[in-house]
PDB file of C-alpha atoms in Angstrom:
ATOM      1  CA  MET A  25      76.587  44.835  69.871  1.00 55.00           C
ATOM      2  CA  LYS A  26      74.225  47.787  70.343  1.00 48.00           C
ATOM      3  CA  LYS A  27      73.248  46.427  73.744  1.00 51.00           C
ATOM      4  CA  ILE A  28      76.887  46.259  74.836  1.00 51.00           C
ATOM      5  CA  VAL A  29      77.592  49.845  73.704  1.00 38.00           C
ATOM      6  CA  PHE A  30      74.400  51.047  75.404  1.00 41.00           C
ATOM      7  CA  PHE A  31      75.325  49.183  78.603  1.00 44.00           C
ATOM      8  CA  CYS A  32      78.849  50.705  78.571  1.00 41.00           C
ATOM      9  CA  PHE A  33      77.362  54.139  78.040  1.00 46.00           C
ATOM     10  CA  LEU A  34      75.003  53.674  81.020  1.00 45.00           C
ATOM     11  CA  LEU A  35      77.847  52.399  83.173  1.00 46.00           C
ATOM     12  CA  LEU A  36      80.033  55.390  82.251  1.00 48.00           C
ATOM     13  CA  ALA A  37      77.202  57.841  82.910  1.00 48.00           C
ATOM     14  CA  SER A  38      76.538  56.205  86.262  1.00 52.00           C
ATOM     15  CA  CYS A  39      80.206  56.455  87.252  1.00 48.00           C
ATOM     16  CA  LEU A  40      80.394  60.094  86.210  1.00 45.00           C
ATOM     17  CA  SER A  41      77.261  61.052  88.121  1.00 50.00           C
ATOM     18  CA  THR A  42      78.492  59.241  91.257  1.00 49.00           C
ATOM     19  CA  GLN A  43      81.831  61.016  90.989  1.00 50.00           C
ATOM     20  CA  ALA A  44      80.149  64.386  90.384  1.00 49.00           C
ATOM     21  CA  GLN A  45      78.043  63.915  93.498  1.00 54.00           C
ATOM     22  CA  ALA A  46      81.224  63.412  95.529  1.00 62.00           C
ATOM     23  CA  LEU A  47      82.696  66.719  94.335  1.00 80.00           C
ATOM     24  CA  ARG A  48      82.167  69.539  96.781  1.00 86.00           C
ATOM     25  CA  PHE A  49      82.534  73.190  95.965  1.00 91.00           C
ATOM     26  CA  GLY A  50      82.785  76.404  97.871  1.00 92.00           C
ATOM     27  CA  PHE A  51      81.777  79.971  97.216  1.00 92.00           C
ATOM     28  CA  PHE A  52      82.556  83.348  98.739  1.00 92.00           C
ATOM     29  CA  SER A  53      82.259  87.081  98.180  1.00 92.00           C
ATOM     30  CA  TYR A  54      85.718  88.420  97.389  1.00 93.00           C
ATOM     31  CA  ASN A  55      84.626  92.050  97.816  1.00 93.00           C
ATOM     32  CA  HIS A  56      83.022  91.351 101.191  1.00 92.00           C
ATOM     33  CA  VAL A  57      86.171  89.638 102.450  1.00 94.00           C
ATOM     34  CA  LEU A  58      88.487  92.309 101.037  1.00 93.00           C
ATOM     35  CA  ASN A  59      86.499  95.215 102.494  1.00 92.00           C
ATOM     36  CA  ALA A  60      86.438  93.581 105.936  1.00 91.00           C
ATOM     37  CA  MET A  61      90.214  93.182 106.148  1.00 92.00           C
ATOM     38  CA  PRO A  62      91.932  95.670 108.497  1.00 91.00           C
ATOM     39  CA  GLU A  63      94.840  95.860 106.051  1.00 93.00           C
ATOM     40  CA  TYR A  64      92.458  96.983 103.311  1.00 94.00           C
ATOM     41  CA  GLN A  65      91.081  99.803 105.443  1.00 93.00           C
ATOM     42  CA  GLN A  66      94.628 100.851 106.295  1.00 94.00           C
ATOM     43  CA  SER A  67      95.746 100.777 102.665  1.00 94.00           C
ATOM     44  CA  GLN A  68      92.706 102.826 101.636  1.00 95.00           C
ATOM     45  CA  GLN A  69      93.583 105.452 104.241  1.00 95.00           C
ATOM     46  CA  GLN A  70      97.177 105.572 103.012  1.00 95.00           C
ATOM     47  CA  LEU A  71      96.050 105.888  99.404  1.00 95.00           C
ATOM     48  CA  ALA A  72      93.609 108.658 100.346  1.00 96.00           C
ATOM     49  CA  ALA A  73      96.385 110.546 102.158  1.00 96.00           C
ATOM     50  CA  LEU A  74      98.692 110.168  99.149  1.00 95.00           C
ATOM     51  CA  LYS A  75      95.936 111.373  96.839  1.00 95.00           C
ATOM     52  CA  VAL A  76      95.403 114.455  99.020  1.00 96.00           C
ATOM     53  CA  GLN A  77      99.125 115.236  98.832  1.00 96.00           C
ATOM     54  CA  TYR A  78      99.107 115.018  95.041  1.00 95.00           C
ATOM     55  CA  GLU A  79      95.947 117.108  94.812  1.00 96.00           C
ATOM     56  CA  GLN A  80      97.459 119.772  97.057  1.00 96.00           C
ATOM     57  CA  GLU A  81     100.575 119.907  94.901  1.00 95.00           C
ATOM     58  CA  LEU A  82      98.480 120.144  91.745  1.00 95.00           C
ATOM     59  CA  THR A  83      96.406 122.949  93.270  1.00 96.00           C
ATOM     60  CA  LYS A  84      99.582 124.802  94.219  1.00 96.00           C
ATOM     61  CA  ALA A  85     100.940 124.394  90.690  1.00 95.00           C
ATOM     62  CA  LYS A  86      97.664 125.642  89.182  1.00 95.00           C
ATOM     63  CA  GLN A  87      97.710 128.687  91.440  1.00 96.00           C
ATOM     64  CA  GLU A  88     101.303 129.482  90.485  1.00 95.00           C
ATOM     65  CA  PHE A  89     100.422 129.139  86.824  1.00 94.00           C
ATOM     66  CA  GLN A  90      97.329 131.304  87.213  1.00 95.00           C
ATOM     67  CA  SER A  91      99.340 134.009  89.015  1.00 94.00           C
ATOM     68  CA  LYS A  92     102.041 134.047  86.323  1.00 93.00           C
ATOM     69  CA  TYR A  93      99.404 134.062  83.617  1.00 92.00           C
ATOM     70  CA  GLU A  94      97.645 137.050  85.170  1.00 93.00           C
ATOM     71  CA  ASP A  95     100.987 138.876  85.454  1.00 91.00           C
ATOM     72  CA  PHE A  96     101.628 138.081  81.807  1.00 90.00           C
ATOM     73  CA  LEU A  97      98.240 139.454  80.771  1.00 91.00           C
ATOM     74  CA  ASP A  98      98.694 142.597  82.885  1.00 90.00           C
ATOM     75  CA  GLY A  99     102.020 143.426  81.271  1.00 87.00           C
ATOM     76  CA  LEU A 100     101.262 142.148  77.798  1.00 85.00           C
ATOM     77  CA  SER A 101     100.893 145.585  76.265  1.00 87.00           C
ATOM     78  CA  THR A 102     104.050 146.965  77.921  1.00 90.00           C
ATOM     79  CA  PHE A 103     106.425 144.030  77.362  1.00 89.00           C
ATOM     80  CA  ALA A 104     109.054 144.193  74.668  1.00 91.00           C
ATOM     81  CA  PRO A 105     108.596 141.440  72.069  1.00 91.00           C
ATOM     82  CA  SER A 106     111.547 139.406  73.411  1.00 93.00           C
ATOM     83  CA  ILE A 107     110.248 139.589  77.016  1.00 91.00           C
ATOM     84  CA  ARG A 108     106.736 138.663  75.859  1.00 91.00           C
ATOM     85  CA  ALA A 109     108.119 135.643  73.973  1.00 92.00           C
ATOM     86  CA  LYS A 110     110.232 134.586  76.980  1.00 93.00           C
ATOM     87  CA  ARG A 111     107.294 134.789  79.405  1.00 91.00           C
ATOM     88  CA  GLN A 112     104.989 133.029  76.991  1.00 93.00           C
ATOM     89  CA  ALA A 113     107.527 130.205  76.641  1.00 95.00           C
ATOM     90  CA  GLU A 114     107.778 130.013  80.446  1.00 94.00           C
ATOM     91  CA  LEU A 115     104.004 129.709  80.723  1.00 94.00           C
ATOM     92  CA  GLU A 116     103.871 127.001  78.065  1.00 95.00           C
ATOM     93  CA  GLN A 117     106.657 125.083  79.797  1.00 96.00           C
ATOM     94  CA  MET A 118     104.941 125.465  83.166  1.00 95.00           C
ATOM     95  CA  LEU A 119     101.661 124.216  81.715  1.00 94.00           C
ATOM     96  CA  GLN A 120     103.404 121.229  80.160  1.00 96.00           C
ATOM     97  CA  GLN A 121     105.181 120.389  83.437  1.00 96.00           C
ATOM     98  CA  ASN A 122     101.886 120.595  85.327  1.00 95.00           C
ATOM     99  CA  GLU A 123     100.260 118.188  82.865  1.00 96.00           C
ATOM    100  CA  GLN A 124     103.210 115.799  83.152  1.00 97.00           C
ATOM    101  CA  PHE A 125     103.029 115.946  86.946  1.00 95.00           C
ATOM    102  CA  ARG A 126      99.274 115.280  86.877  1.00 96.00           C
ATOM    103  CA  ASP A 127      99.796 112.247  84.637  1.00 96.00           C
ATOM    104  CA  GLU A 128     102.698 110.981  86.750  1.00 96.00           C
ATOM    105  CA  ALA A 129     100.678 111.437  89.952  1.00 95.00           C
ATOM    106  CA  ALA A 130      97.802 109.427  88.477  1.00 95.00           C
ATOM    107  CA  ARG A 131     100.214 106.695  87.401  1.00 97.00           C
ATOM    108  CA  LEU A 132     101.875 106.555  90.829  1.00 95.00           C
ATOM    109  CA  LEU A 133      98.507 106.438  92.600  1.00 95.00           C
ATOM    110  CA  LYS A 134      97.381 103.576  90.368  1.00 96.00           C
ATOM    111  CA  GLN A 135     100.669 101.756  90.961  1.00 96.00           C
ATOM    112  CA  ALA A 136     100.364 102.150  94.753  1.00 94.00           C
ATOM    113  CA  GLU A 137      96.777 100.881  94.636  1.00 94.00           C
ATOM    114  CA  ASP A 138      97.756  97.901  92.482  1.00 95.00           C
ATOM    115  CA  GLU A 139     100.620  96.979  94.824  1.00 93.00           C
ATOM    116  CA  ALA A 140      98.385  97.187  97.888  1.00 91.00           C
ATOM    117  CA  ASN A 141      95.619  95.157  96.232  1.00 92.00           C
ATOM    118  CA  THR A 142      98.062  92.512  94.980  1.00 94.00           C
ATOM    119  CA  SER A 143      99.353  91.943  98.492  1.00 92.00           C
ATOM    120  CA  LEU A 144      95.836  91.669  99.908  1.00 94.00           C
ATOM    121  CA  ARG A 145      94.614  89.462  97.057  1.00 94.00           C
ATOM    122  CA  ASP A 146      97.544  87.089  97.570  1.00 94.00           C
ATOM    123  CA  LYS A 147      96.759  86.874 101.285  1.00 94.00           C
ATOM    124  CA  ILE A 148      93.081  86.105 100.570  1.00 94.00           C
ATOM    125  CA  TYR A 149      93.933  83.441  97.990  1.00 94.00           C
ATOM    126  CA  GLN A 150      96.509  81.750 100.220  1.00 95.00           C
ATOM    127  CA  MET A 151      93.975  81.494 103.031  1.00 94.00           C
ATOM    128  CA  LEU A 152      91.287  80.392 100.564  1.00 94.00           C
ATOM    129  CA  GLN A 153      93.507  77.568  99.325  1.00 93.00           C
ATOM    130  CA  GLN A 154      94.224  76.429 102.874  1.00 94.00           C
ATOM    131  CA  ILE A 155      90.560  76.426 103.920  1.00 93.00           C
ATOM    132  CA  SER A 156      89.470  74.774 100.670  1.00 92.00           C
ATOM    133  CA  ARG A 157      91.993  71.958 101.110  1.00 92.00           C
ATOM    134  CA  GLU A 158      90.960  71.446 104.729  1.00 92.00           C
ATOM    135  CA  GLN A 159      87.316  71.152 103.688  1.00 90.00           C
ATOM    136  CA  GLY A 160      88.094  68.939 100.680  1.00 91.00           C
ATOM    137  CA  LEU A 161      86.606  71.264  98.086  1.00 91.00           C
ATOM    138  CA  ALA A 162      87.139  70.664  94.384  1.00 90.00           C
ATOM    139  CA  PHE A 163      86.730  74.320  93.405  1.00 90.00           C
ATOM    140  CA  VAL A 164      85.595  77.696  94.744  1.00 92.00           C
ATOM    141  CA  LEU A 165      83.390  80.281  93.045  1.00 91.00           C
ATOM    142  CA  ASN A 166      83.451  84.045  93.497  1.00 91.00           C
ATOM    143  CA  THR A 167      79.871  85.276  93.848  1.00 90.00           C
ATOM    144  CA  ASP A 168      80.623  88.976  93.251  1.00 90.00           C
ATOM    145  CA  ASP A 169      79.416  91.112  90.347  1.00 85.00           C
ATOM    146  CA  ASN A 170      76.794  88.598  89.270  1.00 79.00           C
ATOM    147  CA  GLN A 171      79.530  86.226  88.067  1.00 82.00           C
ATOM    148  CA  THR A 172      77.670  83.367  89.706  1.00 81.00           C
ATOM    149  CA  PRO A 173      73.981  84.276  89.610  1.00 81.00           C
ATOM    150  CA  TYR A 174      72.895  81.253  91.636  1.00 82.00           C
ATOM    151  CA  VAL A 175      74.606  78.897  94.037  1.00 81.00           C
ATOM    152  CA  ASN A 176      72.613  76.350  95.995  1.00 80.00           C
ATOM    153  CA  PRO A 177      73.930  76.777  99.552  1.00 79.00           C
ATOM    154  CA  GLU A 178      72.834  73.228 100.402  1.00 80.00           C
ATOM    155  CA  LEU A 179      75.208  71.765  97.816  1.00 83.00           C
ATOM    156  CA  GLY A 180      78.151  74.122  98.331  1.00 87.00           C
ATOM    157  CA  VAL A 181      80.079  75.552 101.249  1.00 89.00           C
ATOM    158  CA  ASP A 182      79.984  79.308 101.901  1.00 90.00           C
ATOM    159  CA  LEU A 183      83.592  80.236 102.687  1.00 92.00           C
ATOM    160  CA  THR A 184      83.015  83.954 103.244  1.00 90.00           C
ATOM    161  CA  LEU A 185      82.749  83.728 107.038  1.00 90.00           C
ATOM    162  CA  PRO A 186      85.624  81.258 107.551  1.00 91.00           C
ATOM    163  CA  LEU A 187      87.827  83.471 105.360  1.00 91.00           C
ATOM    164  CA  LEU A 188      86.855  86.576 107.315  1.00 90.00           C
ATOM    165  CA  ASN A 189      87.580  84.816 110.612  1.00 90.00           C
ATOM    166  CA  ALA A 190      90.966  83.590 109.402  1.00 90.00           C
ATOM    167  CA  LEU A 191      92.026  86.899 107.866  1.00 87.00           C
ATOM    168  CA  THR A 192      90.823  89.242 110.588  1.00 84.00           C
ATOM    169  CA  GLY A 193      91.628  87.009 113.539  1.00 79.00           C
ATOM    170  CA  GLU A 194      88.152  87.626 114.936  1.00 71.00           C
ATOM    171  CA  ALA A 195      85.398  85.111 115.573  1.00 63.00           C
ATOM    172  CA  LEU A 196      82.679  86.593 113.392  1.00 57.00           C
ATOM    173  CA  THR A 197      79.163  85.217 113.139  1.00 56.00           C
ATOM    174  CA  VAL A 198      76.600  85.227 110.398  1.00 47.00           C
ATOM    175  CA  GLN A 199      74.422  88.328 110.446  1.00 47.00           C
ATOM    176  CA  PRO A 200      70.760  87.729 109.606  1.00 37.00           C
TER     177      PRO A 200
END
């Protein structure tokens, strides 16, 4: 009985190792592919321009606040109590509005970046799926950020260049 169980175990292990040898995998650098896409460069320029607009508006708001604050300080000793209270309330409201605008600008910038990246990520993954199916790959690894410290290039397929070629429409070659 022990011989039969041992034989079945060897047969199963043999089948699994044969099947594992038939599995092919791919790997690529997501960041390399993303940064090489023309759409990514364009979206980064648009985001930078939007950020400049928000920063300019924030600078303008700070300058307006600073000017009103200086006027308040200059007239502090001459203002009647009701005028002083009114101007102080205006300054507090202005400060609060500036903080709200800063927070809203940061949120809108993050949202715009997320939307742009989602579109680009979807495009990369669609092309990755197509190439992986064509090459008969079982799975694909992302080699960025030390997520995959070692991949034997003789056993896997590097998909970075085919992805770049498909996404940019250019025939790129491997750089030594």
